[in-house]
Coordinates of C-alpha atoms and ligand atoms in Angstrom, one line a residue:
M1 CA -1.1 115.5 92.4
R2 CA 2.3 114.3 94.0
K3 CA 4.2 117.2 95.9
K4 CA 6.9 118.6 93.6
N5 CA 8.9 120.8 95.8
V6 CA 9.9 118.2 98.2
V7 CA 13.3 117.1 99.3
L8 CA 14.2 113.5 99.4
E9 CA 16.8 113.0 101.8
K10 CA 19.9 110.7 102.0
V11 CA 19.2 109.2 98.6
P12 CA 21.9 106.7 97.5
V13 CA 23.0 107.1 93.9
T14 CA 23.2 103.9 92.0
A15 CA 24.0 104.4 88.4
Y16 CA 23.6 106.8 85.2
A17 CA 20.5 107.2 83.1
A18 CA 20.4 109.0 79.8
E19 CA 21.5 112.5 79.0
G20 CA 23.9 112.4 81.9
K21 CA 21.5 112.3 84.7
A22 CA 22.3 110.1 87.7
L23 CA 19.8 107.5 89.0
A24 CA 18.6 106.2 92.2
R25 CA 15.8 104.1 93.5
Q26 CA 13.5 104.9 96.4
D27 CA 10.2 103.3 97.6
G28 CA 10.0 101.4 94.3
K29 CA 10.4 104.8 92.3
V30 CA 13.2 105.8 89.8
I31 CA 14.7 109.1 90.7
F32 CA 16.6 111.0 88.1
I33 CA 19.1 113.4 89.5
E34 CA 20.9 116.4 88.0
G35 CA 23.9 118.2 89.2
G36 CA 27.3 116.6 89.4
V37 CA 26.4 113.5 91.1
V38 CA 28.5 110.1 91.0
P39 CA 27.1 106.6 91.6
G40 CA 28.0 106.1 95.4
D41 CA 27.3 109.5 96.4
V42 CA 24.4 109.9 99.1
V43 CA 22.6 113.1 98.5
D44 CA 19.3 115.1 99.3
V45 CA 17.5 116.0 96.0
R46 CA 14.9 118.6 95.6
L47 CA 12.2 117.4 93.2
H48 CA 10.9 119.2 90.3
K49 CA 8.9 116.4 88.7
N50 CA 7.1 113.8 90.8
K51 CA 5.1 111.2 88.7
K52 CA 3.7 107.9 89.9
D53 CA 6.7 105.8 88.9
W54 CA 9.5 108.5 88.6
A55 CA 10.5 111.7 89.7
E56 CA 13.4 114.1 88.7
G57 CA 15.1 116.6 90.7
K58 CA 18.4 118.2 91.5
V59 CA 21.0 117.6 94.3
V60 CA 20.9 120.1 97.1
N61 CA 23.3 118.5 99.7
F62 CA 25.9 115.7 99.8
H63 CA 26.0 113.3 102.9
V64 CA 28.7 110.9 101.3
Y65 CA 30.8 111.4 98.5
S66 CA 31.6 108.3 96.3
D67 CA 35.0 106.7 96.6
K68 CA 34.9 106.4 93.0
R69 CA 35.4 110.3 92.6
V70 CA 38.5 112.0 91.1
A71 CA 39.4 115.8 91.4
P72 CA 38.3 117.6 88.4
F73 CA 41.5 119.0 86.5
C74 CA 39.8 122.2 85.3
H75 CA 39.2 125.2 87.4
H76 CA 36.1 126.2 85.5
F77 CA 34.5 122.6 86.6
G78 CA 31.0 123.3 88.1
T79 CA 30.4 126.3 86.4
C80 CA 31.1 125.6 82.7
G81 CA 28.6 123.7 81.1
G82 CA 31.5 121.9 79.3
C83 CA 33.3 118.7 80.5
K84 CA 30.7 117.7 83.3
W85 CA 32.0 114.2 84.0
Q86 CA 35.6 115.4 85.1
M87 CA 34.8 114.1 88.8
M88 CA 34.9 110.5 87.4
P89 CA 37.9 108.6 86.2
Y90 CA 37.8 108.0 82.5
S91 CA 37.5 104.2 82.8
L92 CA 34.4 104.6 84.6
Q93 CA 32.9 107.0 82.4
L94 CA 33.5 104.5 79.6
E95 CA 31.9 101.8 81.8
Y96 CA 28.6 104.0 82.0
K97 CA 28.4 105.0 78.4
Q98 CA 28.8 101.2 77.3
Q99 CA 26.2 100.4 79.8
Q100 CA 23.7 102.9 78.5
V101 CA 23.9 101.8 74.9
A102 CA 23.3 98.2 76.0
D103 CA 20.3 99.6 78.2
H104 CA 19.0 101.6 75.3
L105 CA 19.4 98.8 72.6
Q106 CA 17.6 96.4 75.2
R107 CA 14.9 98.6 76.7
I108 CA 13.9 100.9 73.7
G109 CA 15.0 98.7 70.9
K110 CA 13.7 95.4 72.7
L111 CA 16.7 93.9 70.5
V112 CA 18.4 90.6 70.9
L113 CA 21.9 91.7 71.0
P114 CA 25.2 90.0 69.9
A115 CA 27.9 90.1 72.4
M116 CA 28.7 94.0 72.1
D117 CA 32.3 95.1 71.5
N118 CA 34.0 97.2 74.4
I119 CA 33.6 101.1 73.7
L120 CA 36.8 102.4 72.0
G121 CA 38.0 105.1 74.3
S122 CA 39.8 108.4 73.3
A123 CA 43.5 108.2 73.3
H124 CA 43.4 111.9 74.0
T125 CA 41.3 112.6 76.9
E126 CA 42.0 116.4 76.9
H127 CA 42.6 118.7 74.0
Y128 CA 40.7 116.3 71.7
R129 CA 38.6 118.9 70.0
N130 CA 39.5 120.7 66.8
K131 CA 36.9 123.5 66.9
L132 CA 35.5 125.8 69.7
E133 CA 33.4 128.7 69.5
F134 CA 33.6 131.4 72.1
T135 CA 31.3 134.2 73.0
F136 CA 32.0 137.7 73.8
S137 CA 29.7 139.5 76.3
N138 CA 29.5 142.7 78.3
K139 CA 28.2 140.7 81.2
A140 CA 30.5 138.2 82.6
Y141 CA 28.9 135.5 84.6
L142 CA 30.3 135.6 88.0
T143 CA 30.3 132.7 90.7
N144 CA 28.8 133.2 94.2
E145 CA 32.4 133.2 95.5
E146 CA 33.3 136.0 93.2
I147 CA 30.2 138.1 94.3
R148 CA 31.2 137.3 97.9
E149 CA 34.6 138.5 97.3
N150 CA 32.9 141.6 96.0
N151 CA 30.9 142.1 99.2
G152 CA 27.8 141.2 97.3
E153 CA 28.0 143.7 94.6
I154 CA 27.9 142.4 91.1
P155 CA 30.4 144.3 88.9
V156 CA 29.7 144.3 85.3
K157 CA 32.9 143.0 83.5
P158 CA 33.4 141.9 79.9
A159 CA 34.0 138.0 79.1
L160 CA 35.1 136.1 76.2
G161 CA 34.3 132.3 76.9
F162 CA 31.3 130.1 77.1
H163 CA 27.5 130.6 77.7
V164 CA 26.7 129.6 81.1
P165 CA 23.8 126.8 80.8
K166 CA 20.3 128.1 81.0
L167 CA 21.5 131.8 81.2
F168 CA 21.3 133.2 77.9
D169 CA 22.8 136.6 78.3
K170 CA 25.9 135.6 80.6
V171 CA 29.2 134.2 79.4
L172 CA 31.8 132.7 81.7
D173 CA 35.1 134.3 81.0
I174 CA 37.6 131.4 80.3
N175 CA 41.1 131.4 81.3
T176 CA 42.3 128.0 80.4
C177 CA 40.2 125.5 78.5
Y178 CA 41.3 122.0 78.0
L179 CA 39.2 121.1 75.2
M180 CA 41.8 122.3 72.5
Q181 CA 45.5 122.2 72.3
E182 CA 47.6 125.6 72.5
P183 CA 47.7 128.0 71.1
V184 CA 43.9 128.0 71.5
N185 CA 43.9 129.7 74.9
L186 CA 46.8 132.1 73.8
I187 CA 44.5 133.3 70.9
R188 CA 41.5 133.8 72.9
N189 CA 43.4 135.5 75.9
T190 CA 45.3 137.8 73.5
I191 CA 42.2 139.0 71.7
R192 CA 40.4 139.7 75.2
D193 CA 43.2 141.5 76.7
Y194 CA 43.6 143.5 73.7
A195 CA 40.2 144.4 73.3
I196 CA 39.8 145.3 77.2
A197 CA 43.2 147.5 76.8
H198 CA 41.8 149.2 73.7
D199 CA 38.1 149.8 75.0
L200 CA 36.9 147.6 72.3
T201 CA 33.0 147.0 72.9
F202 CA 31.8 143.4 73.9
Y203 CA 28.5 142.5 72.5
D204 CA 25.4 142.9 74.6
I205 CA 22.6 140.4 73.6
R206 CA 19.9 142.2 75.5
Q207 CA 20.6 145.6 74.0
Q208 CA 21.8 144.3 70.6
E209 CA 24.8 146.5 70.7
G210 CA 28.6 146.3 71.0
W211 CA 31.5 145.4 68.4
L212 CA 33.0 141.8 69.2
R213 CA 30.6 139.0 69.1
N214 CA 32.2 135.4 68.4
L215 CA 35.6 133.9 68.0
V216 CA 35.7 130.4 66.3
V217 CA 39.2 128.7 66.4
R218 CA 40.0 125.6 64.5
L219 CA 43.1 123.6 64.8
C220 CA 43.9 120.7 62.6
T221 CA 46.3 117.7 62.9
T222 CA 48.2 119.0 60.0
G223 CA 49.1 122.0 62.2
E224 CA 46.9 124.4 60.2
I225 CA 44.8 127.1 62.6
M226 CA 41.9 129.1 61.4
V227 CA 40.3 132.0 63.3
N228 CA 37.0 133.3 62.6
L229 CA 36.3 136.7 64.4
V230 CA 32.7 137.4 64.3
I231 CA 31.8 141.2 64.7
H232 CA 28.7 143.1 64.7
H233 CA 29.7 145.9 62.2
E234 CA 32.8 146.9 60.0
D235 CA 35.2 149.0 61.9
K236 CA 38.1 148.9 59.6
A237 CA 40.7 150.4 61.6
N238 CA 40.2 148.6 64.7
R239 CA 39.6 145.3 62.8
I240 CA 43.1 145.6 61.3
A241 CA 44.8 146.5 64.5
L242 CA 43.2 143.8 66.4
L243 CA 43.8 141.1 63.8
D244 CA 47.6 142.4 63.1
H245 CA 48.2 142.4 66.8
L246 CA 46.7 138.6 67.1
L247 CA 49.1 137.6 64.1
Q248 CA 52.1 139.1 65.5
T249 CA 51.5 137.6 69.0
V250 CA 50.5 134.0 67.5
P251 CA 52.6 133.8 64.2
A252 CA 51.3 130.0 64.1
I253 CA 47.9 131.1 62.9
T254 CA 47.7 129.9 59.3
T255 CA 44.4 131.9 58.3
I256 CA 42.2 134.6 59.5
V257 CA 38.6 135.4 58.4
Y258 CA 36.2 137.7 59.8
T259 CA 32.4 137.8 59.6
I260 CA 30.0 140.5 59.9
N261 CA 27.0 139.7 61.8
P262 CA 24.4 142.6 62.3
K263 CA 21.5 140.0 62.9
K264 CA 19.7 139.3 66.2
N265 CA 20.8 135.7 66.3
D266 CA 24.5 134.3 66.4
S267 CA 24.3 131.8 63.3
I268 CA 26.7 132.7 60.7
F269 CA 25.4 130.2 58.2
D270 CA 23.6 132.8 56.0
L271 CA 26.6 135.1 56.5
E272 CA 29.8 135.6 54.0
P273 CA 33.2 135.3 55.9
V274 CA 35.7 137.5 54.3
T275 CA 39.5 136.3 54.3
Y276 CA 41.9 138.7 56.0
F277 CA 45.1 136.4 55.9
G278 CA 46.0 133.4 54.5
K279 CA 43.8 130.9 52.1
G280 CA 40.5 131.3 54.1
Y281 CA 40.1 127.6 55.2
A282 CA 42.0 125.0 56.6
E283 CA 43.1 121.4 55.8
E284 CA 42.5 118.3 57.9
K285 CA 43.6 114.8 57.3
L286 CA 41.9 111.3 58.0
E287 CA 44.3 108.5 57.0
D288 CA 45.6 109.9 53.7
F289 CA 42.5 111.9 52.7
V290 CA 42.7 115.7 52.7
F291 CA 39.6 117.5 53.6
K292 CA 38.9 121.2 53.0
I293 CA 37.2 122.9 55.9
G294 CA 35.7 126.4 55.4
P295 CA 34.5 128.6 58.1
K296 CA 31.2 127.1 57.8
S297 CA 31.9 123.4 57.1
F298 CA 31.0 120.7 59.2
F299 CA 33.8 118.3 60.4
Q300 CA 33.7 115.9 63.2
T301 CA 35.0 117.7 66.1
N302 CA 37.3 115.0 67.4
T303 CA 39.6 114.2 64.5
Y304 CA 41.5 111.3 66.3
Q305 CA 38.4 109.5 67.1
G306 CA 36.5 110.6 63.9
E307 CA 39.1 108.5 62.0
V308 CA 38.4 105.5 64.4
L309 CA 34.7 105.8 63.9
Y310 CA 35.2 106.0 60.4
K311 CA 37.2 102.8 60.4
V312 CA 34.7 100.9 62.3
T313 CA 32.2 102.0 59.9
R314 CA 34.2 100.8 56.7
D315 CA 35.1 97.6 58.6
F316 CA 31.4 97.0 59.3
A317 CA 30.4 97.5 55.9
G318 CA 32.8 94.9 54.8
L319 CA 33.4 96.2 51.4
T320 CA 35.3 94.2 48.6
G321 CA 35.4 96.7 45.8
S322 CA 32.1 95.8 44.0
E323 CA 29.5 97.3 46.1
I324 CA 27.2 100.3 45.5
V325 CA 27.2 102.1 48.8
Y326 CA 24.8 104.9 49.9
D327 CA 25.8 107.4 52.5
L328 CA 22.7 109.0 53.9
Y329 CA 23.0 112.2 55.9
C330 CA 26.5 112.5 54.3
G331 CA 27.4 116.1 55.6
T332 CA 30.7 117.1 53.8
G333 CA 30.8 113.6 52.3
S334 CA 33.6 112.4 54.7
I335 CA 32.4 108.8 55.4
G336 CA 31.6 108.3 51.4
I337 CA 35.0 109.6 50.8
F338 CA 36.5 107.3 53.5
V339 CA 35.1 104.3 52.0
S340 CA 35.2 105.0 48.3
R341 CA 38.6 103.1 47.4
N342 CA 36.7 100.0 48.7
A343 CA 33.6 100.4 47.0
R344 CA 32.4 100.5 43.3
K345 CA 30.4 103.4 43.8
V346 CA 29.4 105.8 46.6
V347 CA 26.0 108.0 46.4
G348 CA 25.8 110.4 49.5
I349 CA 23.0 112.7 50.3
E350 CA 22.5 115.6 52.5
L351 CA 20.2 118.4 53.4
I352 CA 22.5 121.4 53.3
K353 CA 23.7 122.4 49.8
E354 CA 26.7 124.1 50.9
A355 CA 27.8 120.9 52.6
I356 CA 27.3 118.9 49.4
D357 CA 29.4 121.4 47.6
D358 CA 32.3 120.7 50.1
A359 CA 31.7 117.0 49.4
K360 CA 32.1 117.3 45.8
E361 CA 35.1 119.3 46.2
N362 CA 36.6 117.0 48.7
A363 CA 36.0 114.2 46.5
A364 CA 38.0 115.9 43.6
R365 CA 40.7 116.8 46.0
N366 CA 41.1 113.0 46.8
N367 CA 40.9 111.9 43.3
V368 CA 37.7 110.1 44.1
T369 CA 36.0 109.6 40.9
N370 CA 33.3 106.9 42.1
A371 CA 31.3 109.4 44.4
E372 CA 28.3 111.4 43.8
F373 CA 26.6 113.7 46.2
F374 CA 22.9 115.2 46.3
A375 CA 21.5 118.0 48.3
G376 CA 18.1 117.6 49.7
D377 CA 16.0 115.8 52.2
V378 CA 16.7 112.2 52.4
V379 CA 13.1 111.3 52.8
D380 CA 12.1 113.1 49.5
I381 CA 15.3 112.0 47.6
C382 CA 15.1 108.4 48.6
D383 CA 12.3 107.2 46.3
D384 CA 12.1 104.3 44.0
A385 CA 13.1 106.3 40.9
F386 CA 16.3 107.3 42.7
F387 CA 17.2 103.9 43.7
A388 CA 16.5 102.7 40.2
H389 CA 18.6 105.3 38.5
H390 CA 21.5 105.2 40.8
G391 CA 21.3 101.4 41.4
Q392 CA 20.4 99.1 44.2
P393 CA 22.2 99.6 47.4
D394 CA 24.6 96.6 48.8
V395 CA 25.3 98.9 51.7
I396 CA 23.6 101.7 53.3
I397 CA 25.5 103.8 55.6
T398 CA 23.5 106.1 57.8
D399 CA 24.4 108.8 60.2
P400 CA 21.4 110.9 61.3
P401 CA 21.3 113.9 63.7
R402 CA 20.3 113.3 67.2
A403 CA 16.5 112.9 66.3
G404 CA 17.4 109.6 64.5
M405 CA 15.9 108.6 61.2
H406 CA 12.2 109.8 59.8
E407 CA 10.0 106.9 60.1
K408 CA 9.2 107.3 56.2
L409 CA 12.9 106.7 55.6
V410 CA 13.0 103.8 57.9
N411 CA 10.0 102.2 56.0
K412 CA 11.7 103.0 52.8
L413 CA 14.9 101.2 53.9
L414 CA 12.7 98.1 54.8
E415 CA 11.1 98.4 51.4
I416 CA 14.5 98.7 49.5
A417 CA 16.1 95.8 51.7
A418 CA 19.8 96.2 51.2
P419 CA 21.8 93.3 52.5
K420 CA 23.5 95.3 55.2
I421 CA 23.1 98.7 56.7
V422 CA 25.6 100.4 59.1
Y423 CA 23.8 102.9 61.3
V424 CA 26.2 105.4 62.9
S425 CA 24.4 107.3 65.6
C426 CA 25.2 110.1 68.1
N427 CA 22.0 109.5 70.1
P428 CA 21.7 105.4 71.2
A429 CA 17.9 106.1 72.2
T430 CA 16.6 107.3 68.9
Q431 CA 19.1 104.7 67.2
A432 CA 17.3 102.0 69.3
R433 CA 13.9 103.3 68.4
D434 CA 14.8 103.1 64.6
L435 CA 16.5 99.5 65.0
A436 CA 13.2 98.3 66.6
L437 CA 11.4 99.2 63.3
L438 CA 14.3 97.6 61.2
D439 CA 14.0 94.6 63.2
A440 CA 11.3 93.6 60.9
L441 CA 13.9 92.5 58.4
Y442 CA 17.2 93.0 60.0
T443 CA 19.3 91.3 62.9
V444 CA 21.7 93.2 64.8
E445 CA 25.2 91.6 64.0
K446 CA 27.7 94.1 65.8
V447 CA 27.6 96.9 68.2
Q448 CA 30.5 99.2 68.4
P449 CA 30.2 102.3 70.7
V450 CA 33.0 104.9 70.3
D451 CA 33.7 107.6 72.7
M452 CA 34.2 110.9 70.9
F453 CA 33.9 113.3 73.9
P454 CA 35.7 112.5 77.0
H455 CA 34.3 114.1 80.3
T456 CA 31.0 114.4 78.6
H457 CA 27.7 112.1 78.7
H458 CA 27.7 112.1 74.9
I459 CA 27.9 108.7 73.1
E460 CA 28.5 107.5 69.5
N461 CA 27.5 104.2 68.6
V462 CA 27.9 102.0 65.3
V463 CA 25.6 99.0 64.5
L464 CA 25.9 96.5 61.7
L465 CA 22.5 95.1 60.7
K466 CA 22.2 92.2 58.2
K467 CA 19.1 91.1 56.2
R468 CA 17.7 88.0 57.9
A469 CA 18.3 84.9 55.3
N470 CA 14.6 84.0 55.3
N471 CA 13.5 87.4 54.1
Ligands
SAH1 N1 28.1 111.9 58.1 C1 28.5 113.3 58.4 C2 27.6 113.9 59.1 C3 26.8 113.6 60.2 S1 25.7 114.8 61.0 C4 29.9 113.0 59.1 O1 30.5 112.2 59.4 O2 30.8 114.2 59.0 C5 24.1 114.5 60.3 C6 23.9 115.5 59.0 O3 22.6 115.3 58.6 C7 24.2 116.7 59.0 O4 25.0 117.2 58.1 C8 22.6 117.4 58.6 O5 22.7 118.5 57.9 C9 22.0 116.2 57.9 N2 20.7 116.1 58.0 C10 19.8 116.3 58.9 N3 18.5 116.2 58.5 C11 18.4 115.7 57.3 C12 17.5 115.4 56.4 N4 16.3 115.2 56.9 N5 18.0 115.0 55.0 C13 19.3 114.7 54.7 N6 20.2 115.4 55.5 C14 19.9 115.6 56.9

C-alpha cells in the first residue's frame, strides 16, 4: 500500500483536469488537486488517494500564487460552493474548458477531430442564472473567522442561503449573490429579515421541525418574477402576513406560489404548489418562442446562453423544412419547438410525464402543429415499431443528462442509422464515451463548446455527427 496521508511539498500546478480539479505531475505521477488552485500556483498537497500512476489530494499550503490569478468578486467566495473559478480571469476559464473538451474527445473517445470551433463564452458572466433555490436552516454555517470573532464559541443562528458543500445540515447565510439579477437579493433578504423579526422558525433538518424550508426565485428575460416559498406546514396567518410584506416590499414580483412540504426530503416534485398571487407560472422567451414555466418545470438555467446553445443545435441540424427530427431527452420540448419551423415534423421523447405535458402546452402556445411528444424511457420507447410508425429520422437530436446515453440506445441509434446526429451534452466525458461507440458508423463533423456557467467548471458541448458515406 502506498501511503495515503502524506503531504507532497512544493508541487507546481500545471493544468486543469475534469470536474474542476487541478493537475500536476510529480515523479511520473499525475496528481489531482482540489481546493481553489490555479495553474502557476506552487502548493503543498495532502493526499487522500495514492495509486501507482496517480494520486488525489487537497491543497494545504501555498508557496507561490500564480500570476494568472484575479481577485474574486464575491465575498462569499471560498465558503460558498457556487462560483469556484472566480480567482481565474474569464478568458482563462474558457481556455481550460475548450482544452478539456478536446482532451475528453481525444483521450476517452479516441476520436479523429475536425478543427474545433472556439467555445462560445457567455456575454453575461454575472447575473446569468434565471433560477435559484435557497434553503432555510436554523443552523448557519460560520467561517473560522466568524468563530474566532466569537472567541471560539459557535452561536446558533438562522440562515437563508446555500448548502455548504459536504455539510448537509449547515447553510451559508447569503447576503449578496451575483448569480441572478436584482431584485433576487432583495427578495431573499426581505424574507429573512421579516422572519427573524417575527420569530418565524427556520427548518431544522436533523430534528425535522421548523416552518420555513426553501425559497425558489425565477427571473425571466420578459421581466416576470416567480417566487415559490416552501413551508413545512400550513400557518395561514403567518403565511399571508409574510407574503404580503414581500409583495409590498418588492412590487416587481409577478407571481407568488407556496408549497407545503411535510416530507423528510426537500424535493417538491411530488407536491402541489398553490398560487397565492398572480397566474402561478412565468413566461420566458427564446427568440420569439414563448415558454410557460411552472414552479416544477425544467428550463435551461442560463436563458441567454440557452438561446445560443439551441441556435448551434439548429444550425448543426442543417434543416431545410423536409426533415423528420427526433428530439431525445426533450425535457419540456424547448429544442424541438425551437427547430420546428425548419422541419417537416418533430418527435420528442422524455421520461417525466409533467415535462411532456409542458412540452405539449408550449407547442400549442407557439402554434407549433408539427411536433408530437411522448413520455417514457428513451430506451423503451425507441424500438423499431416506434420508428416505423413515426417515420425514419433524418436528424436525431439527443441531449441526455450527465450520465450520457444508455448503451442500448446508442446501439439502437447505430441500427436506425439516421444521416445526422446532433449530440448536446452537459458532460463531455460521457459524451466522448458514447461518441466512441457511434464511431462505428459516424464521423465527428463539428464540435462547438458553449459556456453556460461562468466561474464554474461545468461545460456544455454540441457535436455534429454524419453517417460515413461508405456505410
Ligand atoms: N433537452 C431539454 C432537457 C435536457 S435535460 C432542454 O434543453 O431543456 C435531460 C432530460 O432527460 C431531463 O429532462 C430528464 O428528465 C430526461 N431523461 C433522463 N433520463 C431519461 C430517459 N432514460 N429517458 C427519457 N428521458 C430521460
